[in-house]
XYZ file of C-alpha atoms in Angstrom:
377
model
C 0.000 0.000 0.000
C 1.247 3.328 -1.228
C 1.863 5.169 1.696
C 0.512 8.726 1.968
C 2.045 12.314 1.855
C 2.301 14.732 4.702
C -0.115 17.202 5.128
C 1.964 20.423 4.146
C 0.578 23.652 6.888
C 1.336 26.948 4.407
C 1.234 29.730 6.400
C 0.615 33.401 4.970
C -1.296 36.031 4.685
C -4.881 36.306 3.059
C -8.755 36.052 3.708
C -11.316 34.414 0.919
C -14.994 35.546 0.242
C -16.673 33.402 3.361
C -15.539 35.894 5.852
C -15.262 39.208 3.319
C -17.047 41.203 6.993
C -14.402 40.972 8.967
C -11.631 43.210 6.314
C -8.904 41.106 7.342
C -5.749 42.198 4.696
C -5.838 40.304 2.024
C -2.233 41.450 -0.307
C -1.765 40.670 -3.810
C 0.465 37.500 -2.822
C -3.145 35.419 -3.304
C -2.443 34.197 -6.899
C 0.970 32.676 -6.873
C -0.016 30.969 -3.451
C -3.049 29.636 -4.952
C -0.898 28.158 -7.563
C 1.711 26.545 -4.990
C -1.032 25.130 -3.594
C -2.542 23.964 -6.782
C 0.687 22.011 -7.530
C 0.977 20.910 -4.041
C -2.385 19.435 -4.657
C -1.266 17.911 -8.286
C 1.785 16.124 -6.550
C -0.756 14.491 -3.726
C -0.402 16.895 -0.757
C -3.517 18.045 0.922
C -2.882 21.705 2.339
C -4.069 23.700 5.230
C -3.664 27.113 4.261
C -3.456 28.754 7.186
C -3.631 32.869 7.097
C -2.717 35.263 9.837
C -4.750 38.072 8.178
C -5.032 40.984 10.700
C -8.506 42.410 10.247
C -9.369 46.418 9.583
C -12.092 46.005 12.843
C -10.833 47.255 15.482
C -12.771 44.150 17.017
C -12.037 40.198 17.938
C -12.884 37.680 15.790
C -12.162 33.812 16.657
C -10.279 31.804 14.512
C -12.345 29.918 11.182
C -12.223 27.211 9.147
C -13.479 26.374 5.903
C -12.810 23.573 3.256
C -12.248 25.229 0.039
C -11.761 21.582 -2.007
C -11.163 18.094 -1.181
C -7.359 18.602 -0.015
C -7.368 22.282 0.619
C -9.184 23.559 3.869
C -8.228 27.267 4.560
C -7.891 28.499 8.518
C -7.926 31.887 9.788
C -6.137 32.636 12.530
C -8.225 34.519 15.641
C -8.373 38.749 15.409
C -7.566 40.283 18.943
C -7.270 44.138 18.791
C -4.079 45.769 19.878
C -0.609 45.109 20.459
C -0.586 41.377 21.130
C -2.339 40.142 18.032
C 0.742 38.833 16.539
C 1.544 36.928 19.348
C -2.145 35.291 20.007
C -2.579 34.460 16.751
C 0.801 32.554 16.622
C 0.144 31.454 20.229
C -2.973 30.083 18.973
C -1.735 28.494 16.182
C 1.475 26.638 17.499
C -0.823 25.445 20.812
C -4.623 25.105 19.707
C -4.172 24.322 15.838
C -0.846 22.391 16.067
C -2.585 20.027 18.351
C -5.648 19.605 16.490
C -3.786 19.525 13.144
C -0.235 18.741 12.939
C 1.330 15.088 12.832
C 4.775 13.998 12.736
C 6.223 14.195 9.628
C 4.577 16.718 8.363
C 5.625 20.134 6.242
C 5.627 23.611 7.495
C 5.551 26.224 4.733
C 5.835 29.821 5.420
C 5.549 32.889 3.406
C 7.449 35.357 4.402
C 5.866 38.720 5.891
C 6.970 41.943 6.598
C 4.094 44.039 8.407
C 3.521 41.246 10.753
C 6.484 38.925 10.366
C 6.525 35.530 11.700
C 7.252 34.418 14.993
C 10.204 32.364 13.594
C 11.131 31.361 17.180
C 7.375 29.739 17.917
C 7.855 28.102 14.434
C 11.542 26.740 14.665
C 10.717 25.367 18.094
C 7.261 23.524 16.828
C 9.010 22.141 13.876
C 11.848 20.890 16.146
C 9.449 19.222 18.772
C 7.128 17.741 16.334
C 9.987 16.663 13.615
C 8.445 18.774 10.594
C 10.180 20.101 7.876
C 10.564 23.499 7.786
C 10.580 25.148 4.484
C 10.538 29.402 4.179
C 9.082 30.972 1.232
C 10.742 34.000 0.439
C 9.588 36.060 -2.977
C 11.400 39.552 -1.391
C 13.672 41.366 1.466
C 11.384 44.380 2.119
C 14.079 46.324 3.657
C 14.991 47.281 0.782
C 12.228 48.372 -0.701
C 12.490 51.597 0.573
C 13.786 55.010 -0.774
C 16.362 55.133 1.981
C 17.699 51.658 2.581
C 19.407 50.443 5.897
C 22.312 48.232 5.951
C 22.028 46.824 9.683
C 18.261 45.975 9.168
C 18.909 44.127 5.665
C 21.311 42.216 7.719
C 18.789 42.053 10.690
C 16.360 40.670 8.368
C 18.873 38.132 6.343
C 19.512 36.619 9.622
C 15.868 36.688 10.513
C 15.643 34.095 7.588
C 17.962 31.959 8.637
C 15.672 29.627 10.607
C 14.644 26.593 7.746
C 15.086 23.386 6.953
C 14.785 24.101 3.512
C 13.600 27.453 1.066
C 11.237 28.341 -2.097
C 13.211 31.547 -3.397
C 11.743 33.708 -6.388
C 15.190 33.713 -8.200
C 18.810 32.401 -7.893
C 19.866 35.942 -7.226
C 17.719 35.881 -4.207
C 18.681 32.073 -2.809
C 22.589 33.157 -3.340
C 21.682 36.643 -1.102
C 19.820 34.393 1.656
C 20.846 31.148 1.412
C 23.702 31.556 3.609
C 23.968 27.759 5.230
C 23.774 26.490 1.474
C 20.408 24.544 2.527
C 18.508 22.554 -0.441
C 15.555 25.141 -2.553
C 13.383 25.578 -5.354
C 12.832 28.465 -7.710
C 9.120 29.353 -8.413
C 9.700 32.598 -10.395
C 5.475 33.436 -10.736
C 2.348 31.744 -12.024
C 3.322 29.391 -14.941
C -0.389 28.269 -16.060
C -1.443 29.461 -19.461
C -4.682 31.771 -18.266
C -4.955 33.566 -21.016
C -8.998 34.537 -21.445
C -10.179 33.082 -24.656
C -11.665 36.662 -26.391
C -10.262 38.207 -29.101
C -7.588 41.247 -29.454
C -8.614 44.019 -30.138
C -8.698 43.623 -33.939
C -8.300 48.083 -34.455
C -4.783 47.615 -36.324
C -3.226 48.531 -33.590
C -0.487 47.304 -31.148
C -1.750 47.490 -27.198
C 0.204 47.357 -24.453
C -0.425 47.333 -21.048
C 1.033 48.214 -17.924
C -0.389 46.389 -14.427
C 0.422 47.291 -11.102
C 1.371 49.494 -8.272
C 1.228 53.032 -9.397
C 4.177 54.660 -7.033
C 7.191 56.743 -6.764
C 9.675 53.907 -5.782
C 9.083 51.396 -8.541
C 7.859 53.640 -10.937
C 6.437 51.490 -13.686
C 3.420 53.545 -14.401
C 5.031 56.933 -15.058
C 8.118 55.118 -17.094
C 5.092 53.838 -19.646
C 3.522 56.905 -20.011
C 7.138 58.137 -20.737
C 7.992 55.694 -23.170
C 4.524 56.079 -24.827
C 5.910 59.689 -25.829
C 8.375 57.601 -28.685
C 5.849 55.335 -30.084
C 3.899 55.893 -32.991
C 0.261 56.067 -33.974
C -0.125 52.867 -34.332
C 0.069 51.736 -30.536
C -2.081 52.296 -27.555
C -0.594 52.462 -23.760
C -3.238 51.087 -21.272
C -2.522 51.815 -17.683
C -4.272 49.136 -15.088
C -3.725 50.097 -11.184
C -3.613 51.831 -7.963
C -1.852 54.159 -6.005
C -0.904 57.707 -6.558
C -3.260 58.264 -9.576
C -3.387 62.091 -9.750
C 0.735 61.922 -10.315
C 0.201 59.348 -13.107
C -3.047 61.525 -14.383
C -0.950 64.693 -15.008
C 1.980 62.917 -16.471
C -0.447 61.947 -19.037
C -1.930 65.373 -19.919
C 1.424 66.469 -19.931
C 2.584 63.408 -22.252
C -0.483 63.368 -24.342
C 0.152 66.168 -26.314
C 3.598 65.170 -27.479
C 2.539 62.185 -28.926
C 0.770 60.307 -31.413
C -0.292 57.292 -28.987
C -2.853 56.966 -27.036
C -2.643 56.640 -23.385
C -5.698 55.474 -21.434
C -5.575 55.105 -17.531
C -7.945 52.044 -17.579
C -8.505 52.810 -13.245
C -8.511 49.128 -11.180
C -9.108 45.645 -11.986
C -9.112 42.882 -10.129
C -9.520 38.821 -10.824
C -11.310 37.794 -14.104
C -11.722 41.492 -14.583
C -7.745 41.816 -14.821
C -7.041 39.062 -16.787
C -9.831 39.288 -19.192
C -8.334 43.013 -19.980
C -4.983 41.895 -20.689
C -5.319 38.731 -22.107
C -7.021 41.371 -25.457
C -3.457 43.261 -25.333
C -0.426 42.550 -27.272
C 2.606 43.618 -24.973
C 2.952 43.787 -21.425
C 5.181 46.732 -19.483
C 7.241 45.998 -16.913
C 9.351 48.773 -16.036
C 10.602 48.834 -12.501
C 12.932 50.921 -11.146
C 16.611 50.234 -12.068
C 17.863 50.561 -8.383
C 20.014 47.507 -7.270
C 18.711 46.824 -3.940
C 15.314 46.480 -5.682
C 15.489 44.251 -8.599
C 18.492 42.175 -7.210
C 15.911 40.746 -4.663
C 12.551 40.255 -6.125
C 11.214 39.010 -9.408
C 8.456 40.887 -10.905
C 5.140 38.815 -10.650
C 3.002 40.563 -13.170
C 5.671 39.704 -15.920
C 4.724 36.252 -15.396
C 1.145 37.040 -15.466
C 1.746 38.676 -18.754
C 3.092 35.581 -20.502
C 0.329 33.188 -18.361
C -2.195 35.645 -20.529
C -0.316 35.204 -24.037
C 1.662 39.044 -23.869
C 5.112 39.412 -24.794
C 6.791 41.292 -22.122
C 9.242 44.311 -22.210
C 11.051 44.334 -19.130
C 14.678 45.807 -17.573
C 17.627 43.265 -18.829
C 18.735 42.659 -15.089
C 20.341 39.142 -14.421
C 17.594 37.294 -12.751
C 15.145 37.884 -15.654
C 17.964 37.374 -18.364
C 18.728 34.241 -16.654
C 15.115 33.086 -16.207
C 13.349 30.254 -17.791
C 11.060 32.772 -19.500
C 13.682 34.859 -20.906
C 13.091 33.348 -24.583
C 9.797 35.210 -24.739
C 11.094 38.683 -23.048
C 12.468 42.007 -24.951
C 14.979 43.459 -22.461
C 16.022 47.086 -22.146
C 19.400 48.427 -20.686
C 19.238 51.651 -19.977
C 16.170 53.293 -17.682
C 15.621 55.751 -20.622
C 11.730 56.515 -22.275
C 13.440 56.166 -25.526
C 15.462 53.294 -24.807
C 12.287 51.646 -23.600
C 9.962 52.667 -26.334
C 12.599 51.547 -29.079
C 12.242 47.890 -26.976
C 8.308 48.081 -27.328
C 8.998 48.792 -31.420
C 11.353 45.435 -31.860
C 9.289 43.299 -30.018
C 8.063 40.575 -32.361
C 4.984 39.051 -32.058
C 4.985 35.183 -32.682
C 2.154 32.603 -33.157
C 0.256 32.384 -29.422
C 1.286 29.002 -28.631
C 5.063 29.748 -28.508
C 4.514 30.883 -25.118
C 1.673 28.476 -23.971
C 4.557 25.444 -24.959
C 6.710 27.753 -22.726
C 4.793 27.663 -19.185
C 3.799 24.556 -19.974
C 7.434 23.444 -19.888
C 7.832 26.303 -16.822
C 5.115 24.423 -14.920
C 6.431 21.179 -15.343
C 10.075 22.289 -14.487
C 8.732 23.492 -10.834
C 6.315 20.736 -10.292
C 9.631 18.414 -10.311
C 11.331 20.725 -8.306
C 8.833 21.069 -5.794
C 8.440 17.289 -5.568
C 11.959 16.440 -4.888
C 12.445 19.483 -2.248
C 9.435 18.045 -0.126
C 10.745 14.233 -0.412
């Protein structure tokens, strides 16, 4: 008899429809976890996805449960206003849920969180006592991510991170920053299923592109396509998809729009279906971060792989982990953070038969399903 998996405990950060009253934070993390889970799930695992979602009421809440499929049952960690949420809720879960829920054997993954970061201690010493595997998911170091960056707390949080068995890194780049006891990891760069909504372009002889995110000061991708969209001819159309610091991106594109012979359109927020419906109808997809070092050396843009999962060829800054990246085939780099640089990027990108990049994540999606598998056995 084929004996069965261990139950893999993802901790992280999120809250799902059934309890949409109590506002608990819910960041835009949700679809690559769904799709860890989903190949969890395809390799035999069932999954208790357990979120420590703070909620927006200033109120308590005990903890849920709910079973979202027949090997995925999602937990919500209890809400108690004030100071010592963070340690109830971790409290509760190493305690209450680890008794109720965790065997021998089993697999601890944890995302890992900045505004409420995780009691590593609680979790080192459970996994320790109840012989789990510890494996820490890390997409990010958020200490950089801001405009003024702080040597002593990037290494405060590096040796945060040192507390696993074993890690899930976003890039190489990132594993050879945190990786510092050489402990065995798998890359999961984004999410590598094809999604791309089955409606037609936009059939107007025109090339769209399409920038989706975070509309900010510090990465900057919305003002750099507005920018850019100054170069390109009549013949292409810059959609803008986000939120953030709108009325800075509106008056960079009454200020742009005269100069040019594209149209920009700021397209406002959408979300789920909504999203990828929109951009699954465009042609190229911007991604134009910021070209500081501390940034891009330690993440990998997400909504580039969203791009390709929805059939777009991306434009995106020729830094190492993206040239190195299994999706690189399908990616027009630029080298210099320049608008012309990056519109003459947009004009030689060359737009192949759709199923060049469906064969693509399907290979990507195979390549981190074996991964995955032999880091968990």
């Amino acid at each position: 008899m084929k004996k069965a998996l261990p139950t893999v405990h993802y901790l992280s950060l999120r809250n799902i429809p059934a309890f949409e009253k109590e506002k608990r934070r819910n960041p835009p993390s949700g679809q690559k976890q769904d799709y860890i889970i989903q190949t969890l799930v395809d390799l035999g695992y069932k999954v208790n996805y357990v979120s420590f979602s703070e909620s927006a009421n200033n109120r308590f809440y005990r903890p849920k449960k709910k079973k979202l499929s027949e090997k995925v049952t999602f937990f919500l960690t209890p809400n108690v206003p004030g100071r010592f949420r963070e340690s109830f809720a971790f409290r509760w879960f190493c305690h209450l849920y680890a008794m109720r829920h965790i065997k021998a054997g089993d697999i601890l993954l944890v995302y890992h969180i900045h505004t409420n970061g995780m009691r590593n201690d609680l979790l080192r010493a459970l996994a320790d006592k109840r012989h789990l595997t510890f494996v820490y998911e890390v997409e990010e170091l958020f200490e950089y991510a801001h405009e003024t960056v702080s040597q002593k707390l990037v290494e405060e949080e590096l040796a945060f991170l040192q507390c696993p068995d074993k890690y899930l890194f976003c890039t190489e780049t990132l594993a050879e920053t945190v990786n510092r006891r050489h402990l065995p990891y798998a890359i999961c760069e984004g999410y590598y299923k094809y999604v791309r909504a089955n409606l037609p372009k936009w059939n107007d002889g025109k090339i769209h592109c399409v920038y989706g995110g975070i509309i900010d000061a510090v990465k900057g991708g919305a003002i750099r396509a507005v920018h850019a969209a100054e170069f390109l001819p009549e013949n292409y159309v810059v959609h803008i998809l986000g939120f953030g610091d709108v009325p800075t991106l509106k008056k960079e594109i009454e200020k742009i729009a005269p100069k040019t012979a594209c149209e920009i359109k700021f397209e406002g927020l959408k979300k789920g279906q909504d999203y990828i419906d929109f951009i699954s109808k465009c042609d190229i997809g911007l991604c134009l971060q910021t070209m500081d070092q501390n940034l891009t050396a330690t993440s990998f843009p997400s909504k580039l792989v969203l791009y390709l999962s929805c059939g777009l060829y991306p434009v995106a800054l020729g830094i190492e982990q993206l040239t190195k990246s299994r999706l690189a085939e399908n990616i027009t780099f630029y080298s210099e953070d320049d608008p012309k640089a990056i519109a003459k990027a947009i004009l030689s990108v060359e737009l192949k038969e759709e199923n060049t990049i469906h064969e693509m994540m399907d290979r990507a999606d195979k390549t981190f399903a074996a991964d995955l598998k032999a880091l968990l056995s």
